PDB file of C-alpha atoms and ligand atoms in Angstrom:
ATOM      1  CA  UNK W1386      19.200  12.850 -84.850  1.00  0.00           C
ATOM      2  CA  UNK W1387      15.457  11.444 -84.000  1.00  0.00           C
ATOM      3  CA  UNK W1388      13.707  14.243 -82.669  1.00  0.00           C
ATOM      4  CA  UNK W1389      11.295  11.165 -81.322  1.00  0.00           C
ATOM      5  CA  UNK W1390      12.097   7.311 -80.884  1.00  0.00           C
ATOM      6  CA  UNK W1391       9.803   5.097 -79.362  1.00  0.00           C
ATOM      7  CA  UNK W1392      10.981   1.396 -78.543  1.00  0.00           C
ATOM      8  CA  UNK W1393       8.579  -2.080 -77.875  1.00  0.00           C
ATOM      9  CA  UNK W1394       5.648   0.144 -76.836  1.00  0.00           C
ATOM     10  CA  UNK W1395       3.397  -1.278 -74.795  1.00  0.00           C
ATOM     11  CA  UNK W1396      -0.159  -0.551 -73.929  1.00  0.00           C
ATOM     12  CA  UNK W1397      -2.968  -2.650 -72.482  1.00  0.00           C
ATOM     13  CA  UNK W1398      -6.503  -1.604 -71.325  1.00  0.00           C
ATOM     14  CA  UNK W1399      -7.810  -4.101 -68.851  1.00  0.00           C
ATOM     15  CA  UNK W1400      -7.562  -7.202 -70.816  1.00  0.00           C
ATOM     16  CA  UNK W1401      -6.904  -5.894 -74.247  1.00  0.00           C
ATOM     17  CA  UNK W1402      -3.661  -5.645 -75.907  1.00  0.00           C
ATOM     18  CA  UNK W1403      -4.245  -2.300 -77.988  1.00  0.00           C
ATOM     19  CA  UNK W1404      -0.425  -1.600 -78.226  1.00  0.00           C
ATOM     20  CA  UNK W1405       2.083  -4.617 -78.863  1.00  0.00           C
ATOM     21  CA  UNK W1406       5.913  -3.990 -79.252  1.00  0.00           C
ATOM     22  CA  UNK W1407       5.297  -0.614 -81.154  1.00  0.00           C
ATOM     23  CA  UNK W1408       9.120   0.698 -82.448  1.00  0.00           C
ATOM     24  CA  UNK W1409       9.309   3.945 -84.593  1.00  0.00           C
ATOM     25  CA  UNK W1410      11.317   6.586 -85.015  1.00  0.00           C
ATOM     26  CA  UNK W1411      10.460  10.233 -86.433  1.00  0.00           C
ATOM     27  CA  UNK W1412      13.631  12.333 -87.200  1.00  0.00           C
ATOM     28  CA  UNK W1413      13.744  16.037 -87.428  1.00  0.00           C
ATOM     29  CA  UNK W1414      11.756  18.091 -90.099  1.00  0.00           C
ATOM     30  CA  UNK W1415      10.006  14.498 -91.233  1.00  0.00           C
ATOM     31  CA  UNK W1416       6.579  14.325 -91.812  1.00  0.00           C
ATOM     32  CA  UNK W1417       5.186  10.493 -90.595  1.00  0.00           C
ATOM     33  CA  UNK W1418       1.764   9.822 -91.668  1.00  0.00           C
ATOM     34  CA  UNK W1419       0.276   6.860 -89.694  1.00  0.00           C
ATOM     35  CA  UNK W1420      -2.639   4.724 -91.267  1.00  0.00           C
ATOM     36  CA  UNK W1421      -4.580   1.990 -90.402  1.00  0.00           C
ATOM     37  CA  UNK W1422      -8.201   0.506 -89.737  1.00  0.00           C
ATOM     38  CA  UNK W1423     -10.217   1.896 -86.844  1.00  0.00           C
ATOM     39  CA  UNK W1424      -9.184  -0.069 -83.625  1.00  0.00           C
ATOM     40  CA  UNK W1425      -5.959  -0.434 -84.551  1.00  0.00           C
ATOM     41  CA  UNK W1426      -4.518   1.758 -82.020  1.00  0.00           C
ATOM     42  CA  UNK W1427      -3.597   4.842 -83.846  1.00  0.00           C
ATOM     43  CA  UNK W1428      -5.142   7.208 -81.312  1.00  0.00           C
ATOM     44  CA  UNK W1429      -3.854   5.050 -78.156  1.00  0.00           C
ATOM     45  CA  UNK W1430      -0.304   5.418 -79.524  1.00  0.00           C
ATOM     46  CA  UNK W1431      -0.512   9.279 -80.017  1.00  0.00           C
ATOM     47  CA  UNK W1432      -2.001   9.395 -76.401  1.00  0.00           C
ATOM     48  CA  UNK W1433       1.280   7.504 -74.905  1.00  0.00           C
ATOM     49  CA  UNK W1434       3.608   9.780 -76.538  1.00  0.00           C
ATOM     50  CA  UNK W1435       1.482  12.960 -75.324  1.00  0.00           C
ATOM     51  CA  UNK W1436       1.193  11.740 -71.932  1.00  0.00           C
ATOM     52  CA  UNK W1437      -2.579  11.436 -71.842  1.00  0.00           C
ATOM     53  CA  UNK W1438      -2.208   7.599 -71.228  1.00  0.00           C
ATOM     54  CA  UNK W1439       0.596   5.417 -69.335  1.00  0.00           C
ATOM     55  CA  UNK W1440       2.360   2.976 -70.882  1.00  0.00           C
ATOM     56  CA  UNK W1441       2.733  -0.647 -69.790  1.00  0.00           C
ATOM     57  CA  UNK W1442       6.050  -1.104 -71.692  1.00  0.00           C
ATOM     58  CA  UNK W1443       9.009  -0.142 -73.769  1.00  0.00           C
ATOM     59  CA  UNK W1444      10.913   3.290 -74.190  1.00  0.00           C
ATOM     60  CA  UNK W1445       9.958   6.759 -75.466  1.00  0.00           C
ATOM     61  CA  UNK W1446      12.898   9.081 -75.850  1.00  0.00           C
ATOM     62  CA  UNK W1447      12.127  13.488 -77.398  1.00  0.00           C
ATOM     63  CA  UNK W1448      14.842  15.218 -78.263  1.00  0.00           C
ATOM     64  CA  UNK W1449      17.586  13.465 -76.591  1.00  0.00           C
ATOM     65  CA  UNK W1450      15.255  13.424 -73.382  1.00  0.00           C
ATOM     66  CA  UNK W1451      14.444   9.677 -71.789  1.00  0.00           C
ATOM     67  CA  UNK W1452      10.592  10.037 -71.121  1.00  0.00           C
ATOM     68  CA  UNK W1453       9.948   6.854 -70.126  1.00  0.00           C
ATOM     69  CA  UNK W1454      12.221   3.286 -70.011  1.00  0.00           C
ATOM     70  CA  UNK W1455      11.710  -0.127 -69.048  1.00  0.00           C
ATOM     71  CA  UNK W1456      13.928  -1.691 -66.483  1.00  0.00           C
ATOM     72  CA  UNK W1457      13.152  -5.614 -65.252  1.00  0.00           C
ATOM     73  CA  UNK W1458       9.739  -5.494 -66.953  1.00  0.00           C
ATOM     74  CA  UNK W1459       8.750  -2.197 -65.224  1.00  0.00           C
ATOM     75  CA  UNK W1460       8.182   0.954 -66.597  1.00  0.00           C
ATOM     76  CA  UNK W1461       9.782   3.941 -64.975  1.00  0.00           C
ATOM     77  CA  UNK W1462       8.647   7.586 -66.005  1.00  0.00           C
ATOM     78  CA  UNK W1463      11.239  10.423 -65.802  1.00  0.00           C
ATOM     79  CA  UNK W1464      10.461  12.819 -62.751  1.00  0.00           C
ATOM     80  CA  UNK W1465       7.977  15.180 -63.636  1.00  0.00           C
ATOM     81  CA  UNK W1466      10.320  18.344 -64.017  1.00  0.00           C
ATOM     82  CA  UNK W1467      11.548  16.542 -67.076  1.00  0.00           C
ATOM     83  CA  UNK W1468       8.248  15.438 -67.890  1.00  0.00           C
ATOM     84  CA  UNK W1469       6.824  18.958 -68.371  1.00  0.00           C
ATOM     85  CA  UNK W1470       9.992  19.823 -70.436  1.00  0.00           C
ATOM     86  CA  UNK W1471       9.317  17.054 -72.775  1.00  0.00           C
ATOM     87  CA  UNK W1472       4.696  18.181 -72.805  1.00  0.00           C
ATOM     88  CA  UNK W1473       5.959  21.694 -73.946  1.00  0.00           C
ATOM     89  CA  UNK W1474       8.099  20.113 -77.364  1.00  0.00           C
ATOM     90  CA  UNK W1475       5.111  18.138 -78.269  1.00  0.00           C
ATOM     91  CA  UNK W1476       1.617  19.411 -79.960  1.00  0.00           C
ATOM     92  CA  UNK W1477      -1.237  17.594 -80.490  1.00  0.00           C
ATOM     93  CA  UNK W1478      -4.483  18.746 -82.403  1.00  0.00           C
ATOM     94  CA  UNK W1479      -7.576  16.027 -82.130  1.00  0.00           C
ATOM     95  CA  UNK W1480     -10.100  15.142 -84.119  1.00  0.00           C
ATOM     96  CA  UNK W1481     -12.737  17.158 -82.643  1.00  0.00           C
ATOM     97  CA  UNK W1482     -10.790  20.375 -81.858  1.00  0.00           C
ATOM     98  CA  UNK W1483     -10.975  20.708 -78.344  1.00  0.00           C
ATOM     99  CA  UNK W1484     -11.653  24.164 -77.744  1.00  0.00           C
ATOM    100  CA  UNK W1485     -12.663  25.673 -74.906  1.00  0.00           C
ATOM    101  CA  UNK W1486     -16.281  26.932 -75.525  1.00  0.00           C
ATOM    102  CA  UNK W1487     -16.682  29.411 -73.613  1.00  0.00           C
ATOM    103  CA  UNK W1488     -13.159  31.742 -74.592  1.00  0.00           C
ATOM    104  CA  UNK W1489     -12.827  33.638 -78.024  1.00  0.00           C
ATOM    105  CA  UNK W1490     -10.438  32.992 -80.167  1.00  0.00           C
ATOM    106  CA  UNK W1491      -7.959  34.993 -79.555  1.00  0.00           C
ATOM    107  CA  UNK W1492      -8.184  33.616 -75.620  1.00  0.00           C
ATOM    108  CA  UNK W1493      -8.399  29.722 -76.710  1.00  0.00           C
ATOM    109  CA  UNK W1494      -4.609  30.936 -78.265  1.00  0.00           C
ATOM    110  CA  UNK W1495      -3.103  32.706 -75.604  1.00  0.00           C
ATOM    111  CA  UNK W1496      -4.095  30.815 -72.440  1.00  0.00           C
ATOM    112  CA  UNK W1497      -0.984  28.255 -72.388  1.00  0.00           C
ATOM    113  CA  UNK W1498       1.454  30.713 -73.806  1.00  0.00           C
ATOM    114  CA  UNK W1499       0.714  33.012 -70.365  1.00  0.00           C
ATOM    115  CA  UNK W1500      -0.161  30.822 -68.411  1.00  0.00           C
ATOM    116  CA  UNK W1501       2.482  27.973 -69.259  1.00  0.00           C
ATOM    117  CA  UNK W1502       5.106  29.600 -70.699  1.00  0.00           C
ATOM    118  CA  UNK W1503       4.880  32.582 -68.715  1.00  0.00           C
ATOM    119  CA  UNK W1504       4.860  34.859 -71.911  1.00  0.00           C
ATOM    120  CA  UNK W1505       3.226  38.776 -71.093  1.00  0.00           C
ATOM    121  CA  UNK W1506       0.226  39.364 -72.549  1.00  0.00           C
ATOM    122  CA  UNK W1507       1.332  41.178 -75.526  1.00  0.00           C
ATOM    123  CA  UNK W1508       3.589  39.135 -76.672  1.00  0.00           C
ATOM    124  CA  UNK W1509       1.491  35.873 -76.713  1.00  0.00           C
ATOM    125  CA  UNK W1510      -1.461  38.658 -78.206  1.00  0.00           C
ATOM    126  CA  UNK W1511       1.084  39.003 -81.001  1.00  0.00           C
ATOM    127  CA  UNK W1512       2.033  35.960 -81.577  1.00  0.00           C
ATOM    128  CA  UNK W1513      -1.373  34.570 -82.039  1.00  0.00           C
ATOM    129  CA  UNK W1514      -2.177  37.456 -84.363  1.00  0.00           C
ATOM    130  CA  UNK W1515       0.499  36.199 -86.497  1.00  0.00           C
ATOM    131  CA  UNK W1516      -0.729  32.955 -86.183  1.00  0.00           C
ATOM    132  CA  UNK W1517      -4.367  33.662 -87.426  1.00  0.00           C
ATOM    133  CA  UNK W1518      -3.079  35.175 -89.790  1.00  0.00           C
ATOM    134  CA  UNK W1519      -1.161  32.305 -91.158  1.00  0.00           C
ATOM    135  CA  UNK W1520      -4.699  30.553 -90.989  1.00  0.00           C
ATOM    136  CA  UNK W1521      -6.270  33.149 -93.244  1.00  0.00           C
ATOM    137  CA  UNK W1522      -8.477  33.922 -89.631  1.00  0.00           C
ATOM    138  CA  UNK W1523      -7.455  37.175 -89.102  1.00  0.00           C
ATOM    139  CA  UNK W1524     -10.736  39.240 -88.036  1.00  0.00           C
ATOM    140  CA  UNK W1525     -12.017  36.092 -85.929  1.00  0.00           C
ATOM    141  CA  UNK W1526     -10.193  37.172 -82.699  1.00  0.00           C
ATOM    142  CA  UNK W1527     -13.306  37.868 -81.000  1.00  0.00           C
ATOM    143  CA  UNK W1528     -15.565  35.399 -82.451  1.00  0.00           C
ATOM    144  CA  UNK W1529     -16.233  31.956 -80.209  1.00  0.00           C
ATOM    145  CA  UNK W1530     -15.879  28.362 -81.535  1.00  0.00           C
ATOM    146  CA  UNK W1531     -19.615  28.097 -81.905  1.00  0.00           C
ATOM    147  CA  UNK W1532     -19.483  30.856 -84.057  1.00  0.00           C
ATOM    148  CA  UNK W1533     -17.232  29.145 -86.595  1.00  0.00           C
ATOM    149  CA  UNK W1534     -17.257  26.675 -89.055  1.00  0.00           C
ATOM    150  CA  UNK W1535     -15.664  23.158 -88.130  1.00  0.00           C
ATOM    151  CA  UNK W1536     -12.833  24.081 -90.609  1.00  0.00           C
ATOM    152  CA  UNK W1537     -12.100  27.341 -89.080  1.00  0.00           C
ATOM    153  CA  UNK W1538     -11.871  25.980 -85.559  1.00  0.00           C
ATOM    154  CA  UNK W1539     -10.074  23.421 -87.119  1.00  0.00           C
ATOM    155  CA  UNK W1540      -7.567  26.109 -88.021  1.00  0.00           C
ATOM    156  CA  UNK W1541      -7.355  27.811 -84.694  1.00  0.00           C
ATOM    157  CA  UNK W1542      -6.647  25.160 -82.683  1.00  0.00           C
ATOM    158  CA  UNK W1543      -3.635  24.358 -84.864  1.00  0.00           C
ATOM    159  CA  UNK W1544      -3.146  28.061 -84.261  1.00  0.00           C
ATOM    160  CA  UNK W1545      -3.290  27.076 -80.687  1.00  0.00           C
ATOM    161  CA  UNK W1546      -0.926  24.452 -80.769  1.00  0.00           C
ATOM    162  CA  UNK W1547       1.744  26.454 -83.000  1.00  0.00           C
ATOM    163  CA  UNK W1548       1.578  29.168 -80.323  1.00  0.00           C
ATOM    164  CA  UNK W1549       3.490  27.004 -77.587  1.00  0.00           C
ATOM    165  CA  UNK W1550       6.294  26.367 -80.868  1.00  0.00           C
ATOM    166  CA  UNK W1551       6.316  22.876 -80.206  1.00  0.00           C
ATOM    167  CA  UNK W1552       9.455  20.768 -81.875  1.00  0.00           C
ATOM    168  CA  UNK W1553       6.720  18.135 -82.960  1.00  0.00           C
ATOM    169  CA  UNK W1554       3.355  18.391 -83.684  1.00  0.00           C
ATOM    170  CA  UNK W1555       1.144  15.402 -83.634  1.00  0.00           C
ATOM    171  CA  UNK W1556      -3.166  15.681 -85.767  1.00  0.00           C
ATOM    172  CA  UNK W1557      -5.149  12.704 -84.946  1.00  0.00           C
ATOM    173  CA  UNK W1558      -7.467  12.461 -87.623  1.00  0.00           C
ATOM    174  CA  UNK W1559      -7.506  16.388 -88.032  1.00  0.00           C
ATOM    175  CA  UNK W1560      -9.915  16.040 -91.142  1.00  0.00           C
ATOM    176  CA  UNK W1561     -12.203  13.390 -90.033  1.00  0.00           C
ATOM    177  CA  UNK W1562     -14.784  15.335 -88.231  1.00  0.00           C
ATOM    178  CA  UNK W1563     -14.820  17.529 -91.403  1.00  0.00           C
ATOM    179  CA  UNK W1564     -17.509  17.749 -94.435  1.00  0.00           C
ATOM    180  CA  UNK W1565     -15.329  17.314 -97.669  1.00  0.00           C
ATOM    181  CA  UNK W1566     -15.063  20.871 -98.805  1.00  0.00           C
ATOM    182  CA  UNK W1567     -13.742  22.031 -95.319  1.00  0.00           C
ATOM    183  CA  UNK W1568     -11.264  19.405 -95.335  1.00  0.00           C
ATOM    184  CA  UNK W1569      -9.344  20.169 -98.157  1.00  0.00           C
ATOM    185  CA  UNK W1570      -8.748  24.048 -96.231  1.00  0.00           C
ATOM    186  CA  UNK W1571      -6.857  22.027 -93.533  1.00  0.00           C
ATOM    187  CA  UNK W1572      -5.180  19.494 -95.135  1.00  0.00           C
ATOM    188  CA  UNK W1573      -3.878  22.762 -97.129  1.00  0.00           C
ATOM    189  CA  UNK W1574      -2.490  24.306 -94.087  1.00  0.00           C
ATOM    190  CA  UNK W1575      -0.828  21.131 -92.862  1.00  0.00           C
ATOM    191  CA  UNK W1576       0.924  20.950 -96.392  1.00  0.00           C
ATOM    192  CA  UNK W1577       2.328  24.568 -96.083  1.00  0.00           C
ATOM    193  CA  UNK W1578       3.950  23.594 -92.522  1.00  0.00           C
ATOM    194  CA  UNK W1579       5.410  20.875 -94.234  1.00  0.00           C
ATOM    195  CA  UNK W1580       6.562  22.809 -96.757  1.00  0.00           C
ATOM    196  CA  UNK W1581       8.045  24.936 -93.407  1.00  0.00           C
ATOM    197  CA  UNK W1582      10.198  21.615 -92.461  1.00  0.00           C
ATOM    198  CA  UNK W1583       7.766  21.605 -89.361  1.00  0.00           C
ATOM    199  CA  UNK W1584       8.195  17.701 -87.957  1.00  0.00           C
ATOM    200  CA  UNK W1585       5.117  16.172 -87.812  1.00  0.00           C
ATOM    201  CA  UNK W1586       2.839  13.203 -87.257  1.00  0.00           C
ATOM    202  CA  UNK W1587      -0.033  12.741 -88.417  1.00  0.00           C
ATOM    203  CA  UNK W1588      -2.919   9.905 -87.980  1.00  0.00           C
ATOM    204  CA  UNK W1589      -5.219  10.250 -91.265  1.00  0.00           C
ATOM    205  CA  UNK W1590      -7.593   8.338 -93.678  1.00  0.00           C
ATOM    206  CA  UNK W1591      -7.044  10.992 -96.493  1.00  0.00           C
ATOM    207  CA  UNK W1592      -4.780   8.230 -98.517  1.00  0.00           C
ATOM    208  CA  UNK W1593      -3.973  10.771-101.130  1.00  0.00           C
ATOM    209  CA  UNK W1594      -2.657  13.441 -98.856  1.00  0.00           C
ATOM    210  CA  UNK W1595      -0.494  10.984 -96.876  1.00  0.00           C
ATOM    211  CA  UNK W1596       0.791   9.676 -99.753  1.00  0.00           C
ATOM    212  CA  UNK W1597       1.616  13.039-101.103  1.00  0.00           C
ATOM    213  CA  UNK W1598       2.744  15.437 -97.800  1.00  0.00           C
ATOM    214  CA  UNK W1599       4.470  12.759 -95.787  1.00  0.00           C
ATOM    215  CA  UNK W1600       7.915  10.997 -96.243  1.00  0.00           C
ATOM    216  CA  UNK W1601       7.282   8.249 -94.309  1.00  0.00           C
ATOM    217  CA  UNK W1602       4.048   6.218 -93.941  1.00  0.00           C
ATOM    218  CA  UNK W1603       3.227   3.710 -91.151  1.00  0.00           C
ATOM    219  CA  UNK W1604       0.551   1.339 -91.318  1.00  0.00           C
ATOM    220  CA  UNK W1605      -0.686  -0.224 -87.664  1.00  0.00           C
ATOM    221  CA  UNK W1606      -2.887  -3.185 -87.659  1.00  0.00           C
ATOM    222  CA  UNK W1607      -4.586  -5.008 -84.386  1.00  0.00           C
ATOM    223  CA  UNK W1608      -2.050  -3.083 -82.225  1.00  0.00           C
ATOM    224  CA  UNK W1609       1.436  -3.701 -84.529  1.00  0.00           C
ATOM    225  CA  UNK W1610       3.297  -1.707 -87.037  1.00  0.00           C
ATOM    226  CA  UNK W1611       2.618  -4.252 -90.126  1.00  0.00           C
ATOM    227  CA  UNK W1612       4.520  -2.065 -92.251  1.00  0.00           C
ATOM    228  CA  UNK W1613       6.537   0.880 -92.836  1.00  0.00           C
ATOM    229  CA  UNK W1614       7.805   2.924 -95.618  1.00  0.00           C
ATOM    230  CA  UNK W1615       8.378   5.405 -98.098  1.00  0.00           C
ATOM    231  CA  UNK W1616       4.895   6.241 -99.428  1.00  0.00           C
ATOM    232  CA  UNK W1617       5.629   5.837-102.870  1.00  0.00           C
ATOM    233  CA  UNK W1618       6.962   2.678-102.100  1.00  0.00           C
ATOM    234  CA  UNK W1619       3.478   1.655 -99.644  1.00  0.00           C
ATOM    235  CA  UNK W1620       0.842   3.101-101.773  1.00  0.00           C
ATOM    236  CA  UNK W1621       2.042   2.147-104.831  1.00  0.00           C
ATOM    237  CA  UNK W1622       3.897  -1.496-104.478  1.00  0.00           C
ATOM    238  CA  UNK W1623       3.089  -2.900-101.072  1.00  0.00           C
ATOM    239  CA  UNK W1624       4.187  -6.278-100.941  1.00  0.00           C
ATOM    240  CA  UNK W1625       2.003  -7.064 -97.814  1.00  0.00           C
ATOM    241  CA  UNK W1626      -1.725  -8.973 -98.149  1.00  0.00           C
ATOM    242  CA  UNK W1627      -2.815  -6.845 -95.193  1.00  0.00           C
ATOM    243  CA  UNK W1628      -1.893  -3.416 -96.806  1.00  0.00           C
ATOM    244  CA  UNK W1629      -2.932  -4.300 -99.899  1.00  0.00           C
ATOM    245  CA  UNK W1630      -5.888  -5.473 -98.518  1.00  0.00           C
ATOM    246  CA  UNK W1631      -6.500  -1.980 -96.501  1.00  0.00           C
ATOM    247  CA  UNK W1632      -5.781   0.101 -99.449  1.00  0.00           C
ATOM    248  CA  UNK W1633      -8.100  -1.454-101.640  1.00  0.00           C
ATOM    249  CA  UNK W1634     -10.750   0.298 -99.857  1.00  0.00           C
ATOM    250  CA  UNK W1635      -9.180   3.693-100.971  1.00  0.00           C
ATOM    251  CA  UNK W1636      -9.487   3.591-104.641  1.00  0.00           C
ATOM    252  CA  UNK W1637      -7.511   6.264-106.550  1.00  0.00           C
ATOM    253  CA  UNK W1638      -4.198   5.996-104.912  1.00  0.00           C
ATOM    254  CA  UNK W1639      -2.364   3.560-105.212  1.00  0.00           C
TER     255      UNK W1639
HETATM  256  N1  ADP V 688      -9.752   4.252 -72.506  1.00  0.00           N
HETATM  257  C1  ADP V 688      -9.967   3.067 -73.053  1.00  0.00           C
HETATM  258  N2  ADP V 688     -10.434   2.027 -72.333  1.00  0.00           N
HETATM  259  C2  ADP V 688     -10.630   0.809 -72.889  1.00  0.00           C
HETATM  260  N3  ADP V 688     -10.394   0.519 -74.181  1.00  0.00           N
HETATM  261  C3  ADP V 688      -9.945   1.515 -74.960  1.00  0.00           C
HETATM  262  C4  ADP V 688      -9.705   2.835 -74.449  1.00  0.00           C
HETATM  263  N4  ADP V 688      -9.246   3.607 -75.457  1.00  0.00           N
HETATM  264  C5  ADP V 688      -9.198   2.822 -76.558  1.00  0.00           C
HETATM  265  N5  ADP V 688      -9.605   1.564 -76.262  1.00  0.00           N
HETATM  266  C6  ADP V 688      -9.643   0.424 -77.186  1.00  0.00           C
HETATM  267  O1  ADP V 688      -8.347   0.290 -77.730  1.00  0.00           O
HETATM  268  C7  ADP V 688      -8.415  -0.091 -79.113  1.00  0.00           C
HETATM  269  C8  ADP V 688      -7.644   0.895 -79.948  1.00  0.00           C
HETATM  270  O2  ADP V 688      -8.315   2.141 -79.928  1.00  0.00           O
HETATM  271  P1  ADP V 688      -7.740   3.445 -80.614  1.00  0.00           P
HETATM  272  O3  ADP V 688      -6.355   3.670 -80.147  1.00  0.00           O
HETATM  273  O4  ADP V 688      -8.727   4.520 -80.365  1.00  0.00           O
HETATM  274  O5  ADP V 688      -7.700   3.018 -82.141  1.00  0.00           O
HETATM  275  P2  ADP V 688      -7.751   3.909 -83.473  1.00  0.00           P
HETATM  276  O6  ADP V 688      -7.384   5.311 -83.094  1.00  0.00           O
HETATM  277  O7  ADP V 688      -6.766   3.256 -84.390  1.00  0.00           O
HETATM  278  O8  ADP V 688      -9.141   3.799 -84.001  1.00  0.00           O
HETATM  279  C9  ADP V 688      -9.895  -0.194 -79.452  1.00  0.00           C
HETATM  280  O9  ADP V 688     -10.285  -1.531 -79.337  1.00  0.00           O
HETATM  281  C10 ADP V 688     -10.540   0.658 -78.384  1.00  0.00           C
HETATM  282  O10 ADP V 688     -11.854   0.238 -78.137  1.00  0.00           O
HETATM  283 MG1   MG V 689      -8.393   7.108 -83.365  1.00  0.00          MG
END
């Protein structure tokens, strides 16, 4: 079963047409990487599905759950209660890491699993120590973001975003804000969750890495899937100008 299926997304900003008739699916366990030129909507579409921007159109359905439909050209969100359900099986780690500056570690990692999910203190406290550990952190509880490299906050705020066990965890551009030799430490840790069957989605410009971790690529153009595929299949015998044209500009892999 799709663990995610999103139908003729729609998503304008004023007069602009970022998202036009957008239809995926991602099914348990998959890992989707999604490419495609800045501007093309990448982050827009991650933001509708996380509920950080409202759709104009179309369907989104997690895990059986209807999270928004259309009906008569309007779009009609489910009432919040189900809402909330549907925030808590979905993870999302940005670009820039988004933690907050002014908590340690270890209290960046256990705020929403207290707080949101109502977990005691020890339990979240032991969850997250599990967690560093998984991101070779273990020591940093105490430190603060400042005091860490970009890679290693990289690494807790996945930590952070494990900790609430989402079904579906979605990395805009996780490697992007990244010097080369920090980058590879992440995209290592995102290849070991796949390697856990952990469903993911990721937005990335690392061709080689999509086109070796994922089993499904996408690539969005002005707003519109253009193409979709297995990535052997996309990197390495497109038949589409546009993708061939994009790739070119990523020597090495195809
Ligand atoms: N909040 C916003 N208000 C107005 N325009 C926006 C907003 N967010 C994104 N856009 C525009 O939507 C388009 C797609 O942006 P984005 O989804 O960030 O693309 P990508 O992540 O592929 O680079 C761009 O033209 C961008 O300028
Ligand atoms: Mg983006």
């Amino acid at each position: 079963m799709a663990i995610l299926e999103v139908k003729n997304l729609s998503k304008r900003f004023g007069d602009l047409e970022v998202l036009k008739d957008i239809s995926f699916s991602v099914e348990k366990g998959q890992v989707v990487s999604i490419i495609g030129p800045s501007g093309s909507g990448k982050s827009t579409l991650l933001r509708c599905v996380n509920q950080l921007e409202t759709a104009d159109g179309g369907d989104i359905t997690v895990d059986g759950l209807k999270m928004l439909t259309t009906e008569n050209g309007k779009v009609v969100y489910a009432p919040k209660k189900t809402l909330r359900e549907i925030r808590l099986k979905i993870g999302l780690v940005f670009q820039n890491f988004n933690l907050f500056p002014h908590k340690s570690v270890m209290q960046n990692i256990i705020e929403a699993p207290i707080h949101v999910l109502k977990k005691s203190k020890q339990e979240a406290v032991e969850t997250a120590q599990g967690l560093l550990e998984k991101m070779g952190l273990t020591g940093k509880e105490k430190s603060y973001p400042c005091e860490l490299s970009g890679g290693q906050q990289q690494r807790v705020s996945i930590a952070r975003a494990l900790a609430l066990k989402p079904d579906i965890l979605f990395f805009d551009e996780p490697t992007s804000a990244l010097d080369p030799e920090l980058t590879g430490e992440i995209l290592k840790v995102i290849k070991e969750l796949a390697e856990e069957k952990m469903t993911m989605v990721i937005v990335t410009h690392e061709m080689e890495f999509a086109r070796d971790v994922s089993n499904h690529v996408i690539f969005m153009d002005g707003g519109f899937i253009v193409e979709e595929g297995d990535p052997s299949e996309l990197f390495g015998n497109t038949q589409n100008e546009r993708t061939k044209q994009f790739l070119k500009r990523f020597k090495g892999v195809q």
